[in-house]
Every structure is written in C-alpha cells, then in structure tokens.
C-alpha positions as CSV (number, residue, x, y, z in Angstrom):
1,F,0.2,-0.2,-0.1
2,T,1.1,3.7,-0.6
3,I,1.2,6.0,2.2
4,G,2.3,9.9,2.8
5,V,3.9,10.9,5.7
6,D,4.6,14.8,6.8
7,A,5.7,16.8,10.0
8,P,3.2,18.8,11.5
9,A,4.2,22.7,11.2
10,P,5.3,23.7,14.6
11,K,2.8,26.5,16.0
12,D,4.6,28.4,18.5
13,V,7.8,28.9,16.9
14,T,9.1,31.9,14.8
15,G,11.8,33.2,12.9
16,Y,11.4,30.7,10.0
17,D,8.9,29.4,7.6
18,P,7.2,26.6,9.2
19,I,5.7,25.3,5.6
20,L,9.4,25.1,4.6
21,T,10.5,23.3,7.8
22,S,7.4,21.1,7.8
23,Y,8.9,20.0,3.9
24,Q,12.0,19.2,4.9
25,A,11.3,17.0,8.0
26,S,9.1,15.3,5.8
27,E,12.0,14.5,3.7
28,Y,13.8,13.1,6.5
29,I,11.1,11.4,7.6
30,R,10.8,9.7,4.1
31,D,14.6,8.8,4.2
32,D,14.2,7.1,7.4
33,F,10.9,5.0,6.7
34,V,12.5,2.2,4.9
35,E,14.6,1.8,7.8
36,I,11.7,2.0,10.5
37,I,9.9,-0.4,8.2
38,Q,12.1,-3.2,8.2
39,S,13.2,-3.0,11.6
40,D,12.6,-5.7,14.2
41,M,10.5,-3.2,16.8
42,F,8.2,-2.2,14.1
43,A,7.8,-6.1,13.3
44,D,7.1,-6.2,17.0
45,D,4.7,-3.8,17.2
46,V,3.0,-5.2,14.3
47,N,2.4,-8.2,15.9
48,V,1.3,-6.6,19.6
49,V,-1.4,-4.9,16.9
50,L,-2.2,-8.1,15.4
51,K,-2.8,-9.7,19.4
52,T,-5.1,-6.8,19.6
53,M,-7.5,-7.5,16.4
54,G,-7.9,-11.3,17.6
55,V,-5.2,-12.6,15.0
56,S,-3.7,-15.3,16.3
57,G,-1.1,-18.0,14.7
58,V,0.8,-15.0,12.9
59,T,4.0,-13.8,13.5
60,V,5.7,-11.5,11.6
61,S,9.4,-10.4,11.2
62,R,11.4,-8.3,9.5
63,G,11.7,-10.4,6.3
64,N,7.9,-10.1,5.9
65,L,7.8,-6.3,5.6
66,G,9.5,-4.7,2.7
67,A,9.3,-0.6,2.5
68,A,10.3,1.3,-0.7
69,V,10.6,5.3,-1.4
70,E,9.3,6.2,-4.9
71,K,11.9,9.5,-4.6
72,Q,10.0,10.9,-7.9
73,R,6.8,11.6,-5.9
74,R,7.8,11.7,-2.4
75,L,5.5,8.5,-1.5
76,M,6.2,5.4,0.4
77,S,5.0,2.0,0.1
78,L,5.0,-0.8,2.0
79,S,5.0,-4.2,1.4
80,V,3.9,-7.4,2.9
81,T,5.1,-11.1,2.5
82,W,3.2,-13.7,3.4
83,G,1.9,-17.7,2.2
84,D,-1.8,-16.9,2.9
85,A,-3.8,-13.8,1.3
86,A,-6.4,-13.3,4.2
87,Q,-3.2,-13.4,7.0
88,A,-1.7,-11.0,4.7
89,Q,-4.7,-8.7,4.4
90,K,-4.6,-8.9,7.9
91,I,-0.6,-8.4,8.5
92,A,-1.3,-5.1,6.5
93,D,-4.3,-3.7,8.0
94,A,-2.3,-4.3,11.4
95,A,0.8,-2.4,10.0
96,I,-1.3,0.7,8.8
97,K,-2.7,0.6,12.0
98,N,0.4,0.4,14.0
99,L,1.9,3.8,11.6
100,T,-1.1,5.6,12.7
101,D,-1.4,4.9,15.8
102,N,2.4,4.7,16.9
103,N,4.3,6.8,14.5
104,A,5.4,9.2,17.5
105,K,7.7,6.3,18.7
106,Y,9.1,6.1,15.1
107,F,9.6,9.6,14.5
108,A,10.2,10.8,18.3
109,Q,12.4,13.6,16.4
110,L,9.1,15.4,15.5
111,G,7.9,15.3,19.0
112,S,5.1,13.7,21.2
113,T,2.3,14.8,18.2
114,G,4.6,12.2,15.7
115,A,4.0,12.6,11.9
116,N,0.4,12.7,9.9
117,I,0.1,9.5,8.1
118,T,-1.7,9.5,4.8
119,V,-2.9,6.1,3.4
120,I,-3.0,7.1,-0.1
121,D,-3.9,3.4,-1.4
122,H,-5.3,0.6,1.1
123,P,-3.7,-2.6,0.6
124,V,-4.1,-4.9,-2.4
125,V,-3.2,-8.3,-1.9
126,S,-1.7,-10.0,-5.0
127,P,0.0,-13.4,-5.3
128,V,3.4,-13.2,-6.4
129,G,4.6,-16.1,-8.7
130,R,8.4,-17.1,-8.1
131,S,11.2,-14.6,-9.4
132,L,12.9,-14.9,-12.0
133,R,15.8,-15.9,-10.4
134,E,14.0,-18.7,-8.9
135,Q,12.6,-19.9,-12.2
136,M,16.3,-20.1,-14.0
137,D,18.2,-21.6,-11.1
138,I,17.9,-24.9,-11.7
139,P,18.3,-24.3,-15.6
140,I,21.3,-22.5,-15.2
141,R,23.2,-24.5,-12.9
142,V,22.4,-27.6,-15.2
143,L,24.1,-25.6,-18.0
144,I,27.1,-24.3,-15.7
145,A,27.9,-28.3,-14.8
146,L,27.3,-29.4,-17.7
147,L,29.9,-27.1,-19.4
148,A,32.1,-27.6,-16.5
149,G,32.2,-31.2,-17.5
150,I,32.7,-30.9,-20.8
151,A,35.9,-28.3,-20.1
152,L,37.0,-31.1,-17.7
153,A,37.2,-33.6,-20.1
154,F,39.2,-31.1,-22.7
155,I,41.7,-30.6,-19.8
156,L,42.0,-34.3,-19.2
157,D,42.4,-35.2,-22.8
158,Y,44.9,-32.2,-23.4
159,L,47.0,-32.9,-20.2
160,D,46.9,-36.9,-20.5
161,T,50.5,-38.2,-21.1
162,A,49.9,-42.0,-22.0
163,V,50.7,-43.9,-25.0
164,R,47.9,-45.6,-26.4
165,D,49.6,-46.7,-30.3
166,A,52.4,-45.9,-33.0
167,R,51.6,-42.6,-33.4
168,D,52.1,-41.5,-29.8
169,V,55.7,-43.1,-29.9
170,E,56.7,-41.2,-33.3
171,S,55.1,-38.0,-32.0
172,L,57.7,-38.1,-29.4
173,G,60.6,-38.5,-32.0
174,L,61.3,-42.2,-31.2
175,R,61.9,-44.6,-33.8
176,V,58.8,-47.6,-33.9
177,V,60.5,-50.7,-33.8
178,G,57.4,-53.1,-33.2
179,E,53.7,-53.4,-32.2
180,I,51.6,-55.5,-30.5
181,P,48.3,-55.9,-32.1
182,R,45.2,-55.0,-29.8
183,G,43.5,-58.5,-29.0
184,K,40.2,-59.5,-30.2
C-alpha cells in the first residue's frame, strides 16, 4: 500500500517558514521510513497490533515487511510478503494501524505529536509468482555443470601423457621397432 507522511508545522516557533521546515522534515522522515519499516521493533509492534485485533497464529518478522520510497513522487510504499492472502491482508491492516497509532514512537524527532500519516492506496493482496532467479536457478546450474564437465574432459585429454599407439611414440621423436596388435 502507498502512504504519505508529513510533519506537522510547529505553531509557537517564529523566525522561519513553518511550511518549508515541515516539508524538509517530511523529506527526512521519508528517508528514514524504509529502515523503520524493516526493523525488528516495527515487526514486533505489528505483532502486538495483530494480537489486539484478535489474529492468532501469525508472527511477523522483519523479513516479511518491505518498504520503498518513490523519490520522484515523495511517496512511500509498504509491502507484506506472506503465504496466505487473508493473513497478508490482516498483517497489512495491522501495519497501517501501527503506523497511524504509534508513529510518534518511530518519528520521535517530531515530538509527542508524531507525523501525519495518510493512507493513499489501501492494501491490495496479489499473488506473487516465483522470481526470475528462482525460475532460472536449476536450468542455469545444469548448464554450468554440463559446460564444466565438457571443459574438464577436454583438459584431462589435453594433459594426458599416456602412450596408446605407434603414432604417439613417433610424435615424441622416437622410432617404432614393433607393435603388438590389440586382442579381439
């Protein structure tokens, strides 16, 4: 889902442009957002929210939560990776609730008010197929093993110094006096 975060403009401070300062604070928050979402603390807090929502049997770790910042649009997105679609939806809802209710904890530099969190796009659960790397892993390994086997056969043949017939002896500059034929 996509969210917007901005810092509330301070009311009692004079001598600067509160809108500009709020905009700059929002930029700093956006830069820190990815690290906050991918932290153990955020995952633990999402687990607490899940329990308060009555969801049991679901424990989120930092590997299940991802975040990205769209620099050109100044928006942030949070993604949940989970095997079950219904549970992924509940995790996403818990993450939204955690961000809106507890954001002052994560953005302490803003004081006790925290940040203004706006959910722009609500969570959408969509199945994600195997990545290209996962799809190509076995075929690439088989191809590399095949090429390594062929290369090893050529190298062993090249390094082989065994004498097998009269031509091998003559190639060493020696004269062949006699040869025993192969048995049937």
